């Protein structure tokens, strides 16, 4: 699917010239700070908001047409439901909205309730559901009609580690079944684990995109070495190469910046008669990458604001439409 | 049918709204009390009873329309339940239509219960129960269809309080537009023309008021001939549809 | 498409033509309606014709370019066109409803037409009076009740009842209540039940019958088909007034109103008891006419009823019998005129009627004569004359009256028996004394029927036909003269029926 929204002329937020291509049958992660425009993008994709310029297509269908949404399943952040409906009724209702017939609705509802371990709450009204249960129902209604494209806004927010693991597994199984998953998240470790491609958004602009393996070049940031059998004084040549060295009484730790230097240090340690215990390269994690990428964008002082509106207002006017 | 699914859901939601029961209780109370007031009168006790009963049903149905209708769309947006619904293949007009029909269904149930009780009460009190009364109640229902459309229009555009105020204003003004037109007499012609134009485009809710004729119905118990009933129904449905279309115009462009 | 346009245009034009008050206004809006319709239709056609915006980003060249550019406005066209057409539909329905129900301003026109009809029916004076009475509708209450004048009317009705009984403004209750009731009638002109009750209240408060009649006239103008109002108006004048001067006018008015009631009843579908009611009214009319000495009116009315083939058999027979009475009274009044003229000239009453008869020989009123050439009354009986008092009466009319009076006297005898251990009165004088004592008690004053039959002095001794009642003390029975027998008394009625209603015989 392709995506190309232009400026989005509401006074609060703007997405500038976002060009995105999400291939089929991948898990695509969408990252950005709060207020970067992730939710706006997603809302434009599912037809909740309208972009002022540009177009977006999902599987060849313009997102402004309702027929396109037949192929899309959407779960908003913190989904809300009608409190008085039970889980079963809720799923049935959303199934009707997707024009599913009664038989397939019933079958699918049972399937999903089992899949998400909500069987016990089949007849419980939504108002009695916990946060995790709601999240699961939200995900269930999104995939109710077997959509080839699934769009999720912060699917893991508020879930405990078990819940997050379940959601991760479900997303993986969707991909295995041939569906495309596009989701936004803050939980970078989860993204790192399951995504094939990511895109990073900062203040309405795309600052990075590509397969995870490409972005995380595996560039080694530093290598940690620890050896035993070295005197407290250490190895002076190693200390010159290294960023930091210390001896904790048992092991001599060295931290160098490249693998070549690590190899050199290793030789020095062996030459000094020590035994290498730990040699651990530290590659750039997604979080580090993320911070790096969003930090270098000009005009950004603070990364911590929770409200895109406040950030935008305080910053350069190019953010406004 | 998507519209039907949303309509039924709206009905379930409206039925859970406490205000519906409060209003229903007040309406029923007024109907019951009307008998005592009629009893006090020297002659024409049945007329007073019928008048009060019909007015009670009319007023309280109107209030149901206004209170529940104006909050309807806003609640969805405020509670964010609308996100999952609009993201489905459902069109926005189906959502709006479903909301409207659900509310009309609620109104129908409310009106039928009150009317049924009212007519039975009249019959038990040995007051005449004529077809004219049924006609008047039918037109009250059509009036509520128009009012509900107006409530939904405002509800999709602004907050509940403003919507309620505007809808109530139109409910009142709509009753007396005919007389407002005549305020123009004695003014220059352009004022008269302007008033007349405004009159034609504002909803003339007095069209649906045949209650006085129904209570005093003489020939074969009808308040108005059925042909006139048909014309008034056409007016009501056309106006309600126009308002809903305008509501859709606003709603379909709205960003959530 | 063309046909429906024509039809709706015609309907619209008709509605426009009727709406006199806004005539020029409507012609302007007629053009505007057509323009709006054209615009709405054009928008919808464009919506259908223009291509949908598809996924293709390729902008077509040449003439299609315009269509492509316009196609982004499709949604606006659909909504705009749809709204416009629907609103126009609503507008024309509105005009049709206005056509059916009329604007308030048309009230003026309709009221004029109603007055004309009222005047044409004969009571020109009532029409003239009504003209002064009309007050234009007060609109202020409309706003307060949000277009529900019925509720305001109910409230006024309930409030007014309190003022009837309390002591507020005791001396001016009539004017005050009249104001209430006038407002009531403005708000709910068709609430006839309230009008009738209001009239009853007003007539209880006010001796001036004409003032109350005005109130009824207003109500009748708004409800011309309602016979009960006319009936109540008539009943206002049935009670004899204290002032004998206006008695004739009262009777005349009452007779006029009742006649109107009968005319209206005849146009309505028959219901049970209608015939009886109409005949009672006719009786009343005849009696009133006789009382007001408008014998001509009674005579004409009753003969008309006999001849009218639309009346039922029973009504015609009753009218025939009543006509005999009226005609006889008319005849005797003619003779009485001659007697009075004689007295005026000669200063004493004539000794006998023969010279009078000579004078009336040409009068077409007198058709029957006996073998001596003496005129007979309509019943076929001679006229009686008392030279001392100068009173001329028709024997037949007297007999007829005696048939009605004897019922009352017989009732008196029964009452006497009940209160005197089933003993018959020994003489009529004893009965007379008892009756006078019985009704002297103010709590049991005699009903109008009794005073009508026996006179103010409750005379149970003398019968209307000059002699005393033939009373047998042993059996307690009063016997009427043989010619009171219905067959004999009303034989001329049968003749009349033969003449004017041969198909019924």
PDB file of N, CA and C in Angstrom, chain A residues 118-170:
ATOM      1  N   UNK A 118     -11.009 -15.242  25.895  1.00  0.00           N
ATOM      2  CA  UNK A 118     -12.076 -14.459  26.517  1.00  0.00           C
ATOM      3  C   UNK A 118     -13.341 -15.281  26.665  1.00  0.00           C
ATOM      4  N   UNK A 119     -13.202 -16.579  26.507  1.00  0.00           N
ATOM      5  CA  UNK A 119     -14.378 -17.438  26.597  1.00  0.00           C
ATOM      6  C   UNK A 119     -15.160 -17.219  27.879  1.00  0.00           C
ATOM      7  N   UNK A 120     -14.443 -17.051  28.965  1.00  0.00           N
ATOM      8  CA  UNK A 120     -15.116 -16.946  30.263  1.00  0.00           C
ATOM      9  C   UNK A 120     -15.922 -15.653  30.367  1.00  0.00           C
ATOM     10  N   UNK A 121     -15.585 -14.684  29.534  1.00  0.00           N
ATOM     11  CA  UNK A 121     -16.271 -13.388  29.627  1.00  0.00           C
ATOM     12  C   UNK A 121     -17.264 -13.185  28.508  1.00  0.00           C
ATOM     13  N   UNK A 122     -17.661 -14.268  27.907  1.00  0.00           N
ATOM     14  CA  UNK A 122     -18.552 -14.181  26.747  1.00  0.00           C
ATOM     15  C   UNK A 122     -19.801 -13.377  27.040  1.00  0.00           C
ATOM     16  N   UNK A 123     -20.398 -13.573  28.188  1.00  0.00           N
ATOM     17  CA  UNK A 123     -21.669 -12.903  28.483  1.00  0.00           C
ATOM     18  C   UNK A 123     -21.510 -11.793  29.502  1.00  0.00           C
ATOM     19  N   UNK A 124     -20.275 -11.339  29.650  1.00  0.00           N
ATOM     20  CA  UNK A 124     -20.062 -10.261  30.619  1.00  0.00           C
ATOM     21  C   UNK A 124     -20.132  -8.928  29.893  1.00  0.00           C
ATOM     22  N   UNK A 125     -20.866  -7.958  30.420  1.00  0.00           N
ATOM     23  CA  UNK A 125     -20.905  -6.654  29.740  1.00  0.00           C
ATOM     24  C   UNK A 125     -19.565  -5.954  29.791  1.00  0.00           C
ATOM     25  N   UNK A 126     -19.311  -5.147  28.785  1.00  0.00           N
ATOM     26  CA  UNK A 126     -17.997  -4.541  28.621  1.00  0.00           C
ATOM     27  C   UNK A 126     -17.595  -3.666  29.797  1.00  0.00           C
ATOM     28  N   UNK A 127     -18.580  -3.158  30.502  1.00  0.00           N
ATOM     29  CA  UNK A 127     -18.190  -2.261  31.593  1.00  0.00           C
ATOM     30  C   UNK A 127     -17.438  -2.985  32.690  1.00  0.00           C
ATOM     31  N   UNK A 128     -17.548  -4.290  32.721  1.00  0.00           N
ATOM     32  CA  UNK A 128     -16.851  -5.052  33.747  1.00  0.00           C
ATOM     33  C   UNK A 128     -15.504  -5.588  33.279  1.00  0.00           C
ATOM     34  N   UNK A 129     -15.111  -5.162  32.083  1.00  0.00           N
ATOM     35  CA  UNK A 129     -13.858  -5.683  31.551  1.00  0.00           C
ATOM     36  C   UNK A 129     -12.656  -4.931  32.089  1.00  0.00           C
ATOM     37  N   UNK A 130     -11.537  -5.661  32.239  1.00  0.00           N
ATOM     38  CA  UNK A 130     -10.295  -4.992  32.631  1.00  0.00           C
ATOM     39  C   UNK A 130      -9.659  -4.399  31.391  1.00  0.00           C
ATOM     40  N   UNK A 131      -8.613  -3.629  31.628  1.00  0.00           N
ATOM     41  CA  UNK A 131      -7.949  -2.956  30.515  1.00  0.00           C
ATOM     42  C   UNK A 131      -7.421  -3.952  29.499  1.00  0.00           C
ATOM     43  N   UNK A 132      -6.799  -4.989  30.018  1.00  0.00           N
ATOM     44  CA  UNK A 132      -6.225  -5.979  29.113  1.00  0.00           C
ATOM     45  C   UNK A 132      -7.302  -6.676  28.285  1.00  0.00           C
ATOM     46  N   UNK A 133      -8.425  -6.954  28.937  1.00  0.00           N
ATOM     47  CA  UNK A 133      -9.501  -7.627  28.214  1.00  0.00           C
ATOM     48  C   UNK A 133     -10.045  -6.729  27.110  1.00  0.00           C
ATOM     49  N   UNK A 134     -10.153  -5.435  27.432  1.00  0.00           N
ATOM     50  CA  UNK A 134     -10.640  -4.515  26.400  1.00  0.00           C
ATOM     51  C   UNK A 134      -9.713  -4.482  25.202  1.00  0.00           C
ATOM     52  N   UNK A 135      -8.445  -4.446  25.518  1.00  0.00           N
ATOM     53  CA  UNK A 135      -7.460  -4.404  24.439  1.00  0.00           C
ATOM     54  C   UNK A 135      -7.626  -5.610  23.545  1.00  0.00           C
ATOM     55  N   UNK A 136      -7.886  -6.736  24.161  1.00  0.00           N
ATOM     56  CA  UNK A 136      -8.017  -7.958  23.376  1.00  0.00           C
ATOM     57  C   UNK A 136      -9.277  -7.922  22.531  1.00  0.00           C
ATOM     58  N   UNK A 137     -10.338  -7.403  23.113  1.00  0.00           N
ATOM     59  CA  UNK A 137     -11.578  -7.293  22.329  1.00  0.00           C
ATOM     60  C   UNK A 137     -11.363  -6.339  21.160  1.00  0.00           C
ATOM     61  N   UNK A 138     -10.591  -5.259  21.444  1.00  0.00           N
ATOM     62  CA  UNK A 138     -10.314  -4.306  20.374  1.00  0.00           C
ATOM     63  C   UNK A 138      -9.605  -4.971  19.213  1.00  0.00           C
ATOM     64  N   UNK A 139      -8.634  -5.774  19.553  1.00  0.00           N
ATOM     65  CA  UNK A 139      -7.892  -6.481  18.515  1.00  0.00           C
ATOM     66  C   UNK A 139      -8.812  -7.473  17.803  1.00  0.00           C
ATOM     67  N   UNK A 140      -9.653  -8.108  18.568  1.00  0.00           N
ATOM     68  CA  UNK A 140     -10.563  -9.107  17.972  1.00  0.00           C
ATOM     69  C   UNK A 140     -11.493  -8.463  16.965  1.00  0.00           C
ATOM     70  N   UNK A 141     -12.070  -7.326  17.326  1.00  0.00           N
ATOM     71  CA  UNK A 141     -13.019  -6.708  16.386  1.00  0.00           C
ATOM     72  C   UNK A 141     -12.291  -6.222  15.141  1.00  0.00           C
ATOM     73  N   UNK A 142     -10.978  -5.907  15.315  1.00  0.00           N
ATOM     74  CA  UNK A 142     -10.251  -5.436  14.134  1.00  0.00           C
ATOM     75  C   UNK A 142     -10.085  -6.545  13.106  1.00  0.00           C
ATOM     76  N   UNK A 143      -9.883  -7.775  13.598  1.00  0.00           N
ATOM     77  CA  UNK A 143      -9.646  -8.851  12.639  1.00  0.00           C
ATOM     78  C   UNK A 143     -10.877  -9.709  12.422  1.00  0.00           C
ATOM     79  N   UNK A 144     -11.995  -9.202  12.861  1.00  0.00           N
ATOM     80  CA  UNK A 144     -13.250  -9.954  12.789  1.00  0.00           C
ATOM     81  C   UNK A 144     -13.549 -10.435  11.370  1.00  0.00           C
ATOM     82  N   UNK A 145     -13.328  -9.548  10.416  1.00  0.00           N
ATOM     83  CA  UNK A 145     -13.764  -9.879   9.066  1.00  0.00           C
ATOM     84  C   UNK A 145     -12.597 -10.310   8.179  1.00  0.00           C
ATOM     85  N   UNK A 146     -11.545 -10.879   8.819  1.00  0.00           N
ATOM     86  CA  UNK A 146     -10.384 -11.365   8.067  1.00  0.00           C
ATOM     87  C   UNK A 146      -9.847 -10.323   7.093  1.00  0.00           C
ATOM     88  N   UNK A 147      -9.497  -9.151   7.559  1.00  0.00           N
ATOM     89  CA  UNK A 147      -9.017  -8.146   6.616  1.00  0.00           C
ATOM     90  C   UNK A 147      -7.575  -8.437   6.215  1.00  0.00           C
ATOM     91  N   UNK A 148      -7.226  -8.234   4.984  1.00  0.00           N
ATOM     92  CA  UNK A 148      -5.839  -8.444   4.592  1.00  0.00           C
ATOM     93  C   UNK A 148      -4.876  -7.412   5.178  1.00  0.00           C
ATOM     94  N   UNK A 149      -5.400  -6.252   5.536  1.00  0.00           N
ATOM     95  CA  UNK A 149      -4.551  -5.226   6.140  1.00  0.00           C
ATOM     96  C   UNK A 149      -5.086  -4.918   7.534  1.00  0.00           C
ATOM     97  N   UNK A 150      -4.191  -4.952   8.498  1.00  0.00           N
ATOM     98  CA  UNK A 150      -4.625  -4.655   9.865  1.00  0.00           C
ATOM     99  C   UNK A 150      -3.834  -3.462  10.362  1.00  0.00           C
ATOM    100  N   UNK A 151      -4.565  -2.437  10.797  1.00  0.00           N
ATOM    101  CA  UNK A 151      -3.912  -1.220  11.282  1.00  0.00           C
ATOM    102  C   UNK A 151      -4.203  -1.081  12.773  1.00  0.00           C
ATOM    103  N   UNK A 152      -3.147  -0.964  13.562  1.00  0.00           N
ATOM    104  CA  UNK A 152      -3.343  -0.912  15.015  1.00  0.00           C
ATOM    105  C   UNK A 152      -2.656   0.317  15.574  1.00  0.00           C
ATOM    106  N   UNK A 153      -3.333   1.018  16.440  1.00  0.00           N
ATOM    107  CA  UNK A 153      -2.746   2.188  17.079  1.00  0.00           C
ATOM    108  C   UNK A 153      -2.404   1.816  18.518  1.00  0.00           C
ATOM    109  N   UNK A 154      -1.110   1.718  18.799  1.00  0.00           N
ATOM    110  CA  UNK A 154      -0.663   1.354  20.143  1.00  0.00           C
ATOM    111  C   UNK A 154      -1.376   0.113  20.666  1.00  0.00           C
ATOM    112  N   UNK A 155      -1.171  -1.027  20.011  1.00  0.00           N
ATOM    113  CA  UNK A 155      -1.901  -2.214  20.446  1.00  0.00           C
ATOM    114  C   UNK A 155      -1.428  -2.742  21.796  1.00  0.00           C
ATOM    115  N   UNK A 156      -0.198  -2.391  22.157  1.00  0.00           N
ATOM    116  CA  UNK A 156       0.327  -2.967  23.405  1.00  0.00           C
ATOM    117  C   UNK A 156       0.204  -2.032  24.592  1.00  0.00           C
ATOM    118  N   UNK A 157      -0.421  -0.876  24.415  1.00  0.00           N
ATOM    119  CA  UNK A 157      -0.412   0.088  25.523  1.00  0.00           C
ATOM    120  C   UNK A 157      -1.222  -0.431  26.694  1.00  0.00           C
ATOM    121  N   UNK A 158      -0.645  -0.315  27.861  1.00  0.00           N
ATOM    122  CA  UNK A 158      -1.377  -0.688  29.069  1.00  0.00           C
ATOM    123  C   UNK A 158      -1.419  -2.168  29.366  1.00  0.00           C
ATOM    124  N   UNK A 159      -0.732  -2.960  28.578  1.00  0.00           N
ATOM    125  CA  UNK A 159      -0.806  -4.402  28.822  1.00  0.00           C
ATOM    126  C   UNK A 159       0.355  -4.862  29.686  1.00  0.00           C
ATOM    127  N   UNK A 160       0.111  -5.907  30.446  1.00  0.00           N
ATOM    128  CA  UNK A 160       1.210  -6.474  31.229  1.00  0.00           C
ATOM    129  C   UNK A 160       2.069  -7.332  30.294  1.00  0.00           C
ATOM    130  N   UNK A 161       3.242  -7.735  30.753  1.00  0.00           N
ATOM    131  CA  UNK A 161       4.159  -8.462  29.854  1.00  0.00           C
ATOM    132  C   UNK A 161       3.526  -9.698  29.215  1.00  0.00           C
ATOM    133  N   UNK A 162       2.681 -10.376  29.964  1.00  0.00           N
ATOM    134  CA  UNK A 162       2.019 -11.537  29.371  1.00  0.00           C
ATOM    135  C   UNK A 162       1.114 -11.110  28.236  1.00  0.00           C
ATOM    136  N   UNK A 163       0.376 -10.054  28.504  1.00  0.00           N
ATOM    137  CA  UNK A 163      -0.527  -9.559  27.472  1.00  0.00           C
ATOM    138  C   UNK A 163       0.246  -9.133  26.247  1.00  0.00           C
ATOM    139  N   UNK A 164       1.355  -8.465  26.479  1.00  0.00           N
ATOM    140  CA  UNK A 164       2.140  -8.003  25.339  1.00  0.00           C
ATOM    141  C   UNK A 164       2.656  -9.171  24.540  1.00  0.00           C
ATOM    142  N   UNK A 165       3.026 -10.196  25.259  1.00  0.00           N
ATOM    143  CA  UNK A 165       3.518 -11.365  24.537  1.00  0.00           C
ATOM    144  C   UNK A 165       2.414 -11.966  23.687  1.00  0.00           C
ATOM    145  N   UNK A 166       1.214 -12.021  24.249  1.00  0.00           N
ATOM    146  CA  UNK A 166       0.095 -12.585  23.481  1.00  0.00           C
ATOM    147  C   UNK A 166      -0.149 -11.779  22.220  1.00  0.00           C
ATOM    148  N   UNK A 167      -0.147 -10.460  22.380  1.00  0.00           N
ATOM    149  CA  UNK A 167      -0.413  -9.604  21.212  1.00  0.00           C
ATOM    150  C   UNK A 167       0.687  -9.786  20.180  1.00  0.00           C
ATOM    151  N   UNK A 168       1.917  -9.866  20.654  1.00  0.00           N
ATOM    152  CA  UNK A 168       3.021 -10.072  19.701  1.00  0.00           C
ATOM    153  C   UNK A 168       2.814 -11.353  18.915  1.00  0.00           C
ATOM    154  N   UNK A 169       2.427 -12.389  19.629  1.00  0.00           N
ATOM    155  CA  UNK A 169       2.221 -13.668  18.938  1.00  0.00           C
ATOM    156  C   UNK A 169       1.088 -13.586  17.928  1.00  0.00           C
ATOM    157  N   UNK A 170       0.063 -12.879  18.320  1.00  0.00           N
ATOM    158  CA  UNK A 170      -1.072 -12.773  17.390  1.00  0.00           C
ATOM    159  C   UNK A 170      -0.648 -12.019  16.138  1.00  0.00           C
TER     160      UNK A 170
END
